[in-house]
Amino acid sequence: MTQTSNNANLCQHLANAALHSPDLLAVAVQQAKSDSYQYQELTFAQLHQQSDRLAYTLNAVGIVKGMKAVLMVTPSLEFFSLTFALFKAGIIPILVDPGMGVKNLKQCFIESEPDVFIGIPKAHVARRLLGWGRGSVKHVINVGGGVVQRWLAGCHSIDQLLAQHPQFDRVAYPMEKLADDQMAAILFTSGSTGVPKGVVYSHKMFEAQISALKDDYGIQVGERDLATFPLFSLFGPALGMASIVPDMDASKPITANPKHLFAAIEQYQCSNMFVNPALLERLGQAGEQTQHKLVSIKRVISAGAPATISSIKRFSQMLNDDVEVLNSYGATESLPISKIGSSALFSTTEHTDNGGGICVGKAIEGVDISIIDITEQAITSWDDALQLTPNQIGEIVVKGPMVSQQYYQRPDATRVSKIADTQANTMRHRMGDVGYLDDHGLLWMCGRKAHRVDATHPAPLPQRYFSIPCERVFNTHPQVKRSALVAVTVNHQVVPLLCVELDKALVCSTSKALYQQLLNIAQKHEHTQGISRFLIHPDFPVDVRHNAKIFREKLAVWAQKTWKE
């Protein structure tokens, strides 16, 4: 049985930085004005002091340890100060992705039952109109101005609260200490691959993520990170690294203006970048057009969805020759799990294009990856006999200190996604992804378990098709931008069908010729034989944040309605 302590709080890293590097930059937030830029800054000492003062102020108005607080504040100095204040006070932040849609957001607030709602004016207008947190929210705090006051009835302004309590200025806050596994935050999944679920985060998980960024990614004190994702940006101050926040909508990275990001990198000589595939592609295209170089960047971390080889190669043209794009694999429930550098990834291209899946690298330190048989049933306890041998495709199961132990208020989801490992006194997490480990211990991802197609057509045709191995084969066709494997029912039989989005920049051959070319591709590979139905879709539905996760469930409904034998 592992020993648990009551001494956990990730803000200890901020306190340590404020003590040893008080004047070092912690946060800078860019404001773009025409062709000029302004920056607001906080040192580690200032961020520590401001979050101390906010923690005291929240307590003074009745917001105390154990309460749950929705935080809908755009990346700003206030976002950093408030988040660290909540952690210091033992108040549980509820972090949601605004891009998940109104319906999903409301469901998140129903499930999490927040006591406090902290948000910008736009969030409060939505809260009032849509009933977010109705019945549970007791405290409402506005960050920023510029909204009709009737929408903010009973709402405290954070500036007013600070002005009412000047006695807390420069007074050290006695940071709350929690047990290692005690709930410290609730992070909701994006809902891009299913219903959003609240993941219970502990300080132990946060500490494991901080250790991974130090040890496996080599991030050091004094570095500066271009912070394009709010959650990752919080790790900056915890690592002694400055978070440089560009002027962009973090919930819609595809809309970012590359000029703003390049300007922020150059202004602060950023050494690190965290970018998702959509932003990687957008910045790479802009850099290619202007021949821009990112000479200060030493490390690029990409996560959220697999980035394409072409996107990585295009982006890499801006980097120094010895700088790699590190592709991280994981999920909200467990991140990071494995990583692979771009040079190693490039060598896997041929295998991927022939249906071998996407290589996501080796497990990081302290993480155990296993592959088990595909089943929809819950598995109550772990047994090493569940593991498949190398090169067998199954569900990916992970164990490690950054792996979440449960979902919030969703016991059924916890039951089917977690496996109790009694020997290790922990839970293993079923990723919901399928893949395999090769003979060298490299993990190859083959798509979501829910996106496989279990066909009922007769042997010797394949009975089971996996999304990524099948789609990547067809994506080698020069006219195919991307494809999506779905199941349709034809004459009472479940059969695979490939939805295809064409590259609009290329002249398309006739439908008959394209069909024959795709059919020829299918017949060349054992695992795609039997795919003989193709539908052209004008524009795939994809998630807002990554612009890469295809909503195959929507395409499956469309394909079933559209297909005619």
Coordinates of C-alpha atoms in Angstrom, one line a residue:
M1 CA 0.0 0.0 0.0
T2 CA 1.5 3.4 -1.0
Q3 CA 1.7 6.1 1.6
T4 CA -0.3 9.3 1.0
S5 CA 0.7 12.7 2.4
N6 CA -1.3 15.8 3.0
N7 CA 1.4 18.1 1.6
A8 CA 0.4 18.4 -2.0
N9 CA -0.2 21.7 -3.9
L10 CA 1.3 22.5 -7.3
C11 CA 1.5 26.2 -6.2
Q12 CA 4.6 25.2 -4.1
H13 CA 6.5 25.5 -7.4
L14 CA 5.3 29.1 -7.9
A15 CA 6.3 29.9 -4.3
N16 CA 9.7 28.4 -4.8
A17 CA 10.2 30.4 -8.0
A18 CA 9.1 33.6 -6.3
L19 CA 11.7 33.0 -3.6
H20 CA 14.6 32.0 -5.8
S21 CA 13.9 34.0 -9.0
P22 CA 11.6 36.8 -7.9
D23 CA 12.4 39.2 -10.7
L24 CA 12.3 36.5 -13.5
L25 CA 9.5 36.9 -16.0
A26 CA 6.5 34.6 -15.3
V27 CA 3.8 35.7 -17.7
A28 CA 3.5 38.1 -20.6
V29 CA 0.2 38.7 -22.4
Q30 CA 0.2 40.2 -25.9
Q31 CA -2.3 42.8 -27.2
A32 CA -2.2 43.4 -30.9
K33 CA -3.1 46.9 -32.1
S34 CA -2.9 47.3 -35.8
D35 CA 0.8 46.7 -36.6
S36 CA 2.0 47.3 -33.1
Y37 CA 2.0 45.2 -29.9
Q38 CA 1.7 45.9 -26.2
Y39 CA 2.5 43.4 -23.5
Q40 CA 1.4 43.1 -19.9
E41 CA 3.8 41.3 -17.7
L42 CA 4.1 39.7 -14.3
T43 CA 7.3 38.4 -12.6
F44 CA 7.2 35.3 -10.4
A45 CA 7.1 37.5 -7.3
Q46 CA 4.2 39.5 -8.6
L47 CA 2.2 36.5 -9.7
H48 CA 2.8 34.9 -6.3
Q49 CA 1.7 38.0 -4.5
Q50 CA -1.3 38.7 -6.7
S51 CA -2.6 35.1 -6.3
D52 CA -2.0 35.3 -2.6
R53 CA -4.1 38.4 -2.4
L54 CA -6.8 36.9 -4.5
A55 CA -7.0 33.7 -2.4
Y56 CA -7.5 35.9 0.7
T57 CA -10.1 38.0 -1.0
L58 CA -12.1 34.9 -2.3
N59 CA -12.1 33.6 1.3
A60 CA -13.3 36.9 2.6
V61 CA -16.5 36.7 0.5
G62 CA -17.2 33.2 1.5
I63 CA -15.5 31.2 -1.3
V64 CA -13.5 28.6 0.6
K65 CA -11.7 25.3 0.4
G66 CA -13.7 22.4 -1.1
M67 CA -16.0 24.6 -3.2
K68 CA -16.0 24.1 -6.9
A69 CA -15.5 27.1 -9.2
V70 CA -16.1 27.4 -13.0
L71 CA -13.4 29.4 -14.5
M72 CA -14.3 30.9 -17.9
V73 CA -11.7 33.6 -18.3
T74 CA -9.7 34.1 -21.5
P75 CA -5.9 33.8 -21.2
S76 CA -4.8 36.9 -19.4
L77 CA -2.9 38.1 -16.3
E78 CA -6.2 37.6 -14.4
F79 CA -6.5 34.0 -15.7
F80 CA -3.1 33.1 -14.2
S81 CA -3.6 34.9 -10.9
L82 CA -7.1 33.5 -10.4
T83 CA -6.1 29.9 -11.3
F84 CA -3.2 29.9 -8.8
A85 CA -5.4 31.6 -6.2
L86 CA -8.0 28.8 -6.5
F87 CA -5.3 26.1 -6.1
K88 CA -3.7 27.9 -3.2
A89 CA -7.1 28.2 -1.4
G90 CA -8.1 24.5 -2.1
I91 CA -11.0 25.7 -4.3
I92 CA -11.5 23.3 -7.1
P93 CA -11.3 24.9 -10.6
I94 CA -13.7 23.5 -13.2
L95 CA -12.1 24.0 -16.6
V96 CA -14.1 23.5 -19.8
D97 CA -13.4 24.0 -23.5
P98 CA -15.8 26.7 -24.8
G99 CA -15.5 25.1 -28.2
M100 CA -17.5 22.0 -27.1
G101 CA -20.8 23.7 -27.9
V102 CA -23.7 25.2 -25.8
K103 CA -25.5 22.0 -25.2
N104 CA -22.4 20.2 -23.9
L105 CA -21.4 23.2 -21.7
K106 CA -24.7 23.2 -20.0
Q107 CA -24.5 19.5 -19.3
C108 CA -21.0 20.0 -17.9
F109 CA -22.3 22.5 -15.4
I110 CA -25.3 20.3 -14.5
E111 CA -22.9 17.4 -13.6
S112 CA -20.2 19.4 -11.8
E113 CA -22.7 21.5 -9.7
P114 CA -20.4 24.5 -9.3
D115 CA -20.6 26.7 -6.2
V116 CA -18.9 29.6 -8.0
F117 CA -18.9 31.1 -11.5
I118 CA -16.0 33.2 -12.4
G119 CA -16.0 34.6 -16.0
I120 CA -15.6 37.4 -18.4
P121 CA -18.8 39.4 -19.3
K122 CA -19.6 37.3 -22.3
A123 CA -19.6 34.2 -20.2
H124 CA -22.0 35.8 -17.7
V125 CA -24.4 36.8 -20.4
A126 CA -24.4 33.2 -21.6
R127 CA -24.8 32.0 -18.0
R128 CA -27.9 34.1 -17.5
L129 CA -29.5 33.3 -20.9
L130 CA -28.8 29.6 -20.9
G131 CA -29.1 28.8 -17.2
W132 CA -25.6 27.6 -16.6
G133 CA -25.1 26.6 -13.0
R134 CA -28.7 27.5 -12.1
G135 CA -29.5 25.9 -8.7
S136 CA -26.0 25.4 -7.6
V137 CA -24.0 28.7 -8.1
K138 CA -23.9 30.8 -5.0
H139 CA -21.1 33.2 -5.9
V140 CA -20.7 35.1 -9.2
I141 CA -17.6 37.0 -10.0
N142 CA -17.0 39.1 -13.2
V143 CA -13.5 39.6 -14.7
G144 CA -13.4 42.7 -17.0
G145 CA -16.0 45.2 -17.9
G146 CA -18.0 46.3 -20.9
V147 CA -21.4 44.6 -20.4
V148 CA -24.9 45.9 -19.6
Q149 CA -25.2 45.7 -15.8
R150 CA -28.6 43.9 -15.8
W151 CA -26.8 40.8 -17.0
L152 CA -24.5 41.0 -13.9
A153 CA -27.2 41.3 -11.2
G154 CA -25.6 40.1 -7.9
C155 CA -22.2 39.7 -9.6
H156 CA -19.0 40.9 -7.9
S157 CA -16.3 42.5 -9.9
I158 CA -12.9 41.1 -9.1
D159 CA -11.4 44.6 -9.1
Q160 CA -14.1 45.8 -6.7
L161 CA -13.4 42.9 -4.4
L162 CA -9.7 43.6 -4.3
A163 CA -10.4 47.3 -3.7
Q164 CA -12.6 46.4 -0.7
H165 CA -9.9 44.3 0.9
P166 CA -6.6 46.2 0.7
Q167 CA -5.5 44.6 3.9
F168 CA -4.4 41.5 2.0
D169 CA -1.9 43.3 -0.2
R170 CA 1.5 41.7 0.2
V171 CA 0.3 39.3 2.9
A172 CA 1.6 35.7 2.4
Y173 CA -1.3 33.2 2.1
P174 CA -1.1 29.9 4.1
M175 CA -1.4 27.6 1.1
E176 CA -3.9 24.7 1.6
K177 CA -2.2 21.3 1.5
L178 CA -4.1 18.3 0.1
A179 CA -3.6 14.6 0.0
D180 CA -1.8 13.3 -3.1
D181 CA -5.0 11.8 -4.6
Q182 CA -7.5 14.3 -3.3
M183 CA -9.5 16.2 -6.0
A184 CA -7.7 19.4 -7.0
A185 CA -9.5 20.2 -10.2
I186 CA -12.1 19.0 -12.7
L187 CA -11.1 19.1 -16.4
F188 CA -13.8 18.3 -18.9
T189 CA -12.9 16.4 -22.0
S190 CA -13.7 18.3 -25.2
G191 CA -16.5 16.0 -26.4
S192 CA -14.9 15.7 -29.8
T193 CA -14.9 11.9 -29.6
G194 CA -18.0 11.4 -27.3
V195 CA -19.9 13.0 -24.5
P196 CA -17.7 15.4 -22.4
K197 CA -16.8 13.9 -19.1
G198 CA -15.3 15.6 -16.0
V199 CA -11.8 14.2 -15.3
V200 CA -10.9 14.3 -11.6
Y201 CA -7.4 15.8 -11.3
S202 CA -5.2 15.5 -8.2
H203 CA -2.1 17.4 -7.4
K204 CA -0.3 14.0 -7.8
M205 CA -1.3 14.0 -11.5
F206 CA -0.2 17.6 -11.9
E207 CA 3.1 16.9 -10.3
A208 CA 3.6 13.9 -12.6
Q209 CA 3.0 16.1 -15.6
I210 CA 5.4 18.7 -14.4
S211 CA 8.1 16.0 -13.8
A212 CA 7.5 14.7 -17.4
L213 CA 8.0 18.1 -18.9
K214 CA 11.2 18.5 -16.9
D215 CA 12.7 15.0 -17.3
D216 CA 11.3 13.7 -20.6
Y217 CA 11.0 17.0 -22.5
G218 CA 14.0 18.8 -20.9
I219 CA 12.3 22.1 -20.0
Q220 CA 14.5 24.2 -17.7
V221 CA 14.1 27.2 -15.4
G222 CA 14.4 30.5 -17.3
E223 CA 12.9 29.3 -20.6
R224 CA 10.1 31.1 -22.3
D225 CA 7.1 29.3 -23.9
L226 CA 4.7 30.5 -26.5
A227 CA 1.5 29.5 -24.6
T228 CA -1.3 28.8 -27.1
F229 CA -3.3 26.4 -24.9
P230 CA -4.5 27.7 -21.5
L231 CA -4.0 24.5 -19.5
F232 CA -0.4 23.9 -20.7
S233 CA 0.4 27.6 -20.1
L234 CA -0.2 27.1 -16.4
F235 CA 2.7 24.6 -16.3
G236 CA 5.0 27.4 -17.3
P237 CA 5.2 29.2 -13.9
A238 CA 5.2 25.8 -12.2
L239 CA 8.4 24.9 -14.2
G240 CA 10.1 28.3 -13.8
M241 CA 9.3 29.0 -17.4
A242 CA 7.7 32.2 -18.6
S243 CA 4.3 31.8 -20.4
I244 CA 4.1 34.2 -23.3
V245 CA 0.4 34.4 -24.3
P246 CA -0.2 35.6 -27.9
D247 CA -3.3 37.6 -29.0
M248 CA -5.5 34.7 -30.3
D249 CA -8.6 32.8 -29.6
A250 CA -7.3 29.8 -27.8
S251 CA -10.5 27.9 -28.4
K252 CA -10.2 28.3 -32.2
P253 CA -6.5 28.1 -33.0
I254 CA -7.2 27.8 -36.7
T255 CA -8.2 31.5 -36.7
A256 CA -4.9 32.7 -35.2
N257 CA -3.0 35.4 -37.0
P258 CA 0.5 34.0 -37.5
K259 CA 2.0 37.5 -37.5
H260 CA 1.0 38.0 -33.8
L261 CA 2.5 34.7 -32.8
F262 CA 5.8 35.3 -34.7
A263 CA 6.0 38.8 -33.1
A264 CA 5.6 37.3 -29.6
I265 CA 8.2 34.7 -30.2
E266 CA 10.7 37.3 -31.4
Q267 CA 9.9 39.8 -28.7
Y268 CA 10.6 37.3 -25.9
Q269 CA 13.0 34.9 -27.8
C270 CA 10.8 32.0 -26.9
S271 CA 12.6 28.7 -26.7
N272 CA 9.5 26.4 -26.4
M273 CA 6.2 26.2 -28.3
F274 CA 3.1 24.1 -27.6
V275 CA 0.9 23.8 -30.7
N276 CA -1.9 21.6 -31.9
P277 CA -2.1 20.2 -35.4
A278 CA -4.4 23.0 -36.7
L279 CA -2.0 25.7 -35.5
L280 CA 1.0 23.8 -36.7
E281 CA -0.5 23.7 -40.2
R282 CA -1.5 27.4 -40.1
L283 CA 1.9 28.7 -38.9
G284 CA 3.8 26.4 -41.3
Q285 CA 1.9 27.7 -44.3
A286 CA 2.5 31.3 -43.2
G287 CA 6.2 30.6 -42.6
E288 CA 6.5 29.0 -46.0
Q289 CA 5.0 32.0 -47.7
T290 CA 7.3 34.6 -46.0
Q291 CA 10.4 32.4 -45.5
H292 CA 10.1 33.1 -41.8
K293 CA 12.6 31.6 -39.3
L294 CA 12.1 30.8 -35.7
V295 CA 15.7 31.0 -34.6
S296 CA 15.1 31.1 -30.9
I297 CA 12.9 28.0 -30.7
K298 CA 14.6 24.9 -29.3
R299 CA 11.6 22.7 -28.8
V300 CA 8.2 22.3 -30.3
I301 CA 5.5 20.1 -28.6
S302 CA 2.5 19.0 -30.6
A303 CA -0.5 17.3 -29.0
G304 CA -4.2 17.0 -29.2
A305 CA -4.4 14.9 -32.4
P306 CA -1.9 13.4 -34.8
A307 CA -0.3 16.1 -37.0
T308 CA 0.3 15.1 -40.6
I309 CA 3.8 14.5 -41.8
S310 CA 3.4 17.2 -44.5
S311 CA 2.4 19.8 -41.8
I312 CA 5.4 18.9 -39.6
K313 CA 7.8 19.0 -42.5
R314 CA 6.4 22.4 -43.7
F315 CA 6.6 23.8 -40.1
S316 CA 10.1 22.4 -39.6
Q317 CA 11.4 24.6 -42.4
M318 CA 11.2 27.5 -39.9
L319 CA 13.3 25.7 -37.3
N320 CA 17.0 25.3 -36.8
D321 CA 18.3 22.0 -38.2
D322 CA 18.7 20.4 -34.7
V323 CA 15.2 21.3 -33.5
E324 CA 12.5 18.7 -33.6
V325 CA 8.7 18.7 -33.3
L326 CA 7.9 16.4 -30.4
N327 CA 4.6 14.6 -31.0
S328 CA 2.9 13.7 -27.7
Y329 CA 0.2 11.1 -27.3
G330 CA -2.3 11.1 -24.5
A331 CA -5.7 12.4 -23.5
T332 CA -7.3 14.6 -20.8
E333 CA -7.4 11.5 -18.6
S334 CA -3.7 10.7 -19.1
L335 CA -1.2 13.1 -20.6
P336 CA 1.5 12.7 -21.7
I337 CA 1.8 8.9 -22.3
S338 CA 4.3 8.6 -25.1
K339 CA 6.3 10.8 -27.5
I340 CA 8.2 10.7 -30.7
G341 CA 10.5 13.2 -32.4
S342 CA 9.9 14.4 -35.9
S343 CA 13.0 12.8 -37.4
A344 CA 12.1 9.4 -36.1
L345 CA 8.5 10.0 -37.2
F346 CA 9.5 10.7 -40.7
S347 CA 11.1 7.3 -41.0
T348 CA 7.8 5.7 -40.3
T349 CA 6.0 7.3 -43.2
E350 CA 6.1 4.3 -45.5
H351 CA 4.7 1.9 -42.9
T352 CA 1.9 4.4 -42.0
D353 CA 1.0 4.9 -45.7
N354 CA 0.7 1.1 -46.1
G355 CA -1.7 0.8 -43.2
G356 CA 0.6 0.3 -40.2
G357 CA -1.1 3.0 -38.1
I358 CA 0.5 6.1 -36.7
C359 CA 3.7 5.7 -34.6
V360 CA 3.3 7.7 -31.3
G361 CA 6.6 6.6 -29.9
K362 CA 7.8 5.0 -26.7
A363 CA 6.2 5.4 -23.2
I364 CA 7.7 8.3 -21.2
E365 CA 9.4 7.5 -17.9
G366 CA 7.1 5.9 -15.3
V367 CA 4.3 5.0 -17.8
D368 CA 3.3 1.4 -18.5
I369 CA 1.5 0.7 -21.8
S370 CA -0.4 -2.5 -22.5
I371 CA -2.7 -3.8 -25.3
I372 CA -5.7 -5.8 -24.5
D373 CA -8.5 -7.6 -26.5
I374 CA -11.2 -5.3 -27.8
T375 CA -14.4 -5.5 -25.7
E376 CA -17.2 -3.2 -24.7
Q377 CA -17.4 -4.9 -21.3
A378 CA -16.1 -3.5 -18.0
I379 CA -12.9 -5.2 -16.7
T380 CA -12.9 -5.0 -12.9
S381 CA -9.4 -6.1 -12.1
W382 CA -6.1 -6.2 -13.9
D383 CA -4.3 -9.4 -14.8
D384 CA -1.1 -9.5 -16.8
A385 CA -2.6 -12.3 -18.8
L386 CA -4.9 -9.7 -20.4
Q387 CA -2.0 -8.4 -22.4
L388 CA -1.7 -9.2 -26.1
T389 CA 1.6 -10.1 -27.7
P390 CA 3.5 -7.6 -29.9
N391 CA 2.0 -6.5 -33.2
Q392 CA -1.6 -7.5 -32.2
I393 CA -4.1 -4.7 -32.4
G394 CA -6.2 -4.1 -29.4
E395 CA -7.3 -1.4 -26.9
I396 CA -4.5 0.7 -25.4
V397 CA -4.4 0.6 -21.6
V398 CA -2.1 2.9 -19.6
K399 CA -0.8 3.1 -16.0
G400 CA 1.2 5.9 -14.5
P401 CA 1.2 8.7 -12.0
M402 CA -0.4 11.2 -14.4
V403 CA -3.3 8.8 -15.2
S404 CA -6.7 9.8 -13.7
Q405 CA -8.4 7.5 -11.3
Q406 CA -12.1 8.4 -12.0
Y407 CA -14.6 10.7 -13.7
Y408 CA -16.6 13.1 -11.7
Q409 CA -20.2 12.0 -11.0
R410 CA -20.0 9.4 -13.8
P411 CA -19.6 6.0 -12.1
D412 CA -20.7 4.1 -15.2
A413 CA -18.0 5.8 -17.3
T414 CA -15.4 5.1 -14.6
R415 CA -16.5 1.5 -14.4
V416 CA -16.0 0.9 -18.2
S417 CA -12.9 3.0 -18.5
K418 CA -10.8 2.0 -15.5
I419 CA -9.3 -1.3 -14.4
A420 CA -8.3 -1.7 -10.8
D421 CA -4.6 -2.8 -10.5
T422 CA -4.6 -4.0 -6.9
Q423 CA -0.9 -4.9 -6.8
A424 CA 0.1 -1.3 -7.8
N425 CA -2.8 0.2 -5.7
T426 CA -3.9 2.3 -8.7
M427 CA -6.2 2.4 -11.6
R428 CA -5.2 1.6 -15.2
H429 CA -7.0 3.7 -17.9
R430 CA -8.5 2.3 -21.0
M431 CA -7.8 4.9 -23.6
G432 CA -10.6 4.1 -25.9
D433 CA -8.0 4.0 -28.7
V434 CA -6.8 0.9 -30.5
G435 CA -3.3 0.2 -31.5
Y436 CA -0.3 -2.2 -31.0
L437 CA 3.2 -2.3 -29.6
D438 CA 5.8 -3.5 -32.0
D439 CA 8.8 -5.6 -31.3
H440 CA 10.8 -2.5 -30.2
G441 CA 8.2 -1.3 -27.8
L442 CA 7.0 1.5 -30.0
L443 CA 3.3 2.3 -29.8
W444 CA 1.3 2.5 -33.0
M445 CA -2.1 4.1 -32.9
C446 CA -4.9 2.7 -35.2
G447 CA -7.8 5.0 -34.3
R448 CA -10.7 5.1 -31.8
K449 CA -12.2 1.8 -30.6
A450 CA -15.6 3.2 -31.4
H451 CA -14.6 4.0 -35.0
R452 CA -13.8 0.4 -36.0
V453 CA -16.1 -1.3 -38.4
D454 CA -17.1 -4.8 -37.6
A455 CA -18.4 -6.0 -41.0
T456 CA -20.8 -8.9 -41.5
H457 CA -19.9 -9.7 -45.1
P458 CA -18.6 -13.3 -45.7
A459 CA -15.0 -14.5 -45.4
P460 CA -12.4 -14.4 -46.8
L461 CA -12.9 -10.6 -46.7
P462 CA -11.8 -8.9 -43.4
Q463 CA -14.4 -8.9 -40.7
R464 CA -12.9 -5.9 -38.8
Y465 CA -11.6 -2.6 -40.2
F466 CA -9.7 0.0 -38.2
S467 CA -10.0 3.7 -39.1
I468 CA -6.4 5.0 -39.3
P469 CA -4.8 2.0 -41.1
C470 CA -7.6 2.0 -43.7
E471 CA -7.8 5.8 -44.2
R472 CA -4.1 6.4 -44.5
V473 CA -3.9 4.0 -47.4
F474 CA -6.5 6.0 -49.3
N475 CA -5.0 9.3 -48.2
T476 CA -2.0 8.6 -50.4
H477 CA -4.2 9.3 -53.5
P478 CA -3.1 12.8 -54.6
Q479 CA -6.7 14.0 -54.9
V480 CA -7.8 12.9 -51.4
K481 CA -7.4 15.5 -48.7
R482 CA -8.7 13.2 -46.0
S483 CA -11.0 10.2 -45.7
A484 CA -13.2 8.6 -43.0
L485 CA -14.2 5.0 -42.6
V486 CA -17.8 4.4 -41.4
A487 CA -20.2 1.5 -41.2
V488 CA -23.4 1.4 -43.2
T489 CA -26.1 -1.2 -43.3
V490 CA -26.9 -2.5 -46.8
N491 CA -29.4 -5.4 -47.4
H492 CA -29.2 -6.1 -43.6
Q493 CA -25.4 -6.5 -43.7
V494 CA -22.9 -4.2 -42.0
V495 CA -20.3 -3.1 -44.5
P496 CA -17.5 -0.6 -44.6
L497 CA -17.9 2.7 -46.6
L498 CA -15.2 5.3 -47.1
C499 CA -16.2 9.0 -47.0
V500 CA -13.8 11.1 -49.0
E501 CA -13.0 14.8 -48.9
L502 CA -11.1 15.9 -52.0
D503 CA -8.4 18.5 -52.2
K504 CA -10.1 21.5 -53.7
A505 CA -6.9 22.9 -55.1
L506 CA -6.4 19.9 -57.5
V507 CA -8.3 19.2 -60.7
C508 CA -10.4 16.1 -60.1
S509 CA -10.7 13.2 -62.4
T510 CA -14.1 11.9 -63.4
S511 CA -16.1 10.2 -60.6
K512 CA -15.9 6.9 -62.5
A513 CA -12.1 7.1 -62.8
L514 CA -11.7 8.2 -59.2
Y515 CA -13.9 5.3 -58.0
Q516 CA -11.8 2.8 -59.9
Q517 CA -8.6 4.3 -58.6
L518 CA -9.8 4.0 -55.0
L519 CA -11.1 0.5 -55.6
N520 CA -7.6 -0.4 -56.9
I521 CA -6.0 0.9 -53.8
A522 CA -8.4 -1.1 -51.6
Q523 CA -7.6 -4.3 -53.4
K524 CA -3.8 -3.8 -53.1
H525 CA -3.9 -4.2 -49.3
E526 CA -5.2 -7.1 -47.3
H527 CA -6.7 -5.0 -44.5
T528 CA -8.7 -2.8 -47.0
Q529 CA -10.1 -5.5 -49.2
G530 CA -13.9 -5.4 -49.1
I531 CA -14.0 -1.6 -49.0
S532 CA -15.8 -0.9 -52.3
R533 CA -18.2 1.9 -51.4
F534 CA -17.1 5.5 -51.6
L535 CA -18.9 8.8 -51.1
I536 CA -17.5 12.3 -51.8
H537 CA -18.3 14.7 -48.9
P538 CA -17.7 18.4 -49.6
D539 CA -16.3 19.4 -46.2
F540 CA -15.8 17.0 -43.3
P541 CA -17.2 18.1 -39.9
V542 CA -14.3 18.4 -37.5
D543 CA -13.7 19.7 -34.0
V544 CA -13.1 23.4 -33.5
R545 CA -9.9 23.2 -31.4
H546 CA -7.8 20.8 -33.4
N547 CA -9.5 21.0 -36.8
A548 CA -8.3 17.3 -37.1
K549 CA -10.7 15.1 -35.2
I550 CA -13.3 14.0 -37.7
F551 CA -16.8 13.6 -36.4
R552 CA -17.2 10.2 -37.9
E553 CA -20.5 9.6 -36.1
K554 CA -22.1 12.5 -38.1
L555 CA -20.5 11.2 -41.3
A556 CA -22.0 7.7 -40.6
V557 CA -25.5 9.1 -40.4
W558 CA -25.0 11.1 -43.6
A559 CA -23.6 8.1 -45.4
Q560 CA -26.4 5.9 -44.4
K561 CA -28.9 8.4 -45.7
T562 CA -27.0 9.1 -48.9
W563 CA -25.8 5.7 -50.0
K564 CA -27.9 4.1 -52.7
E565 CA -27.1 0.6 -54.0

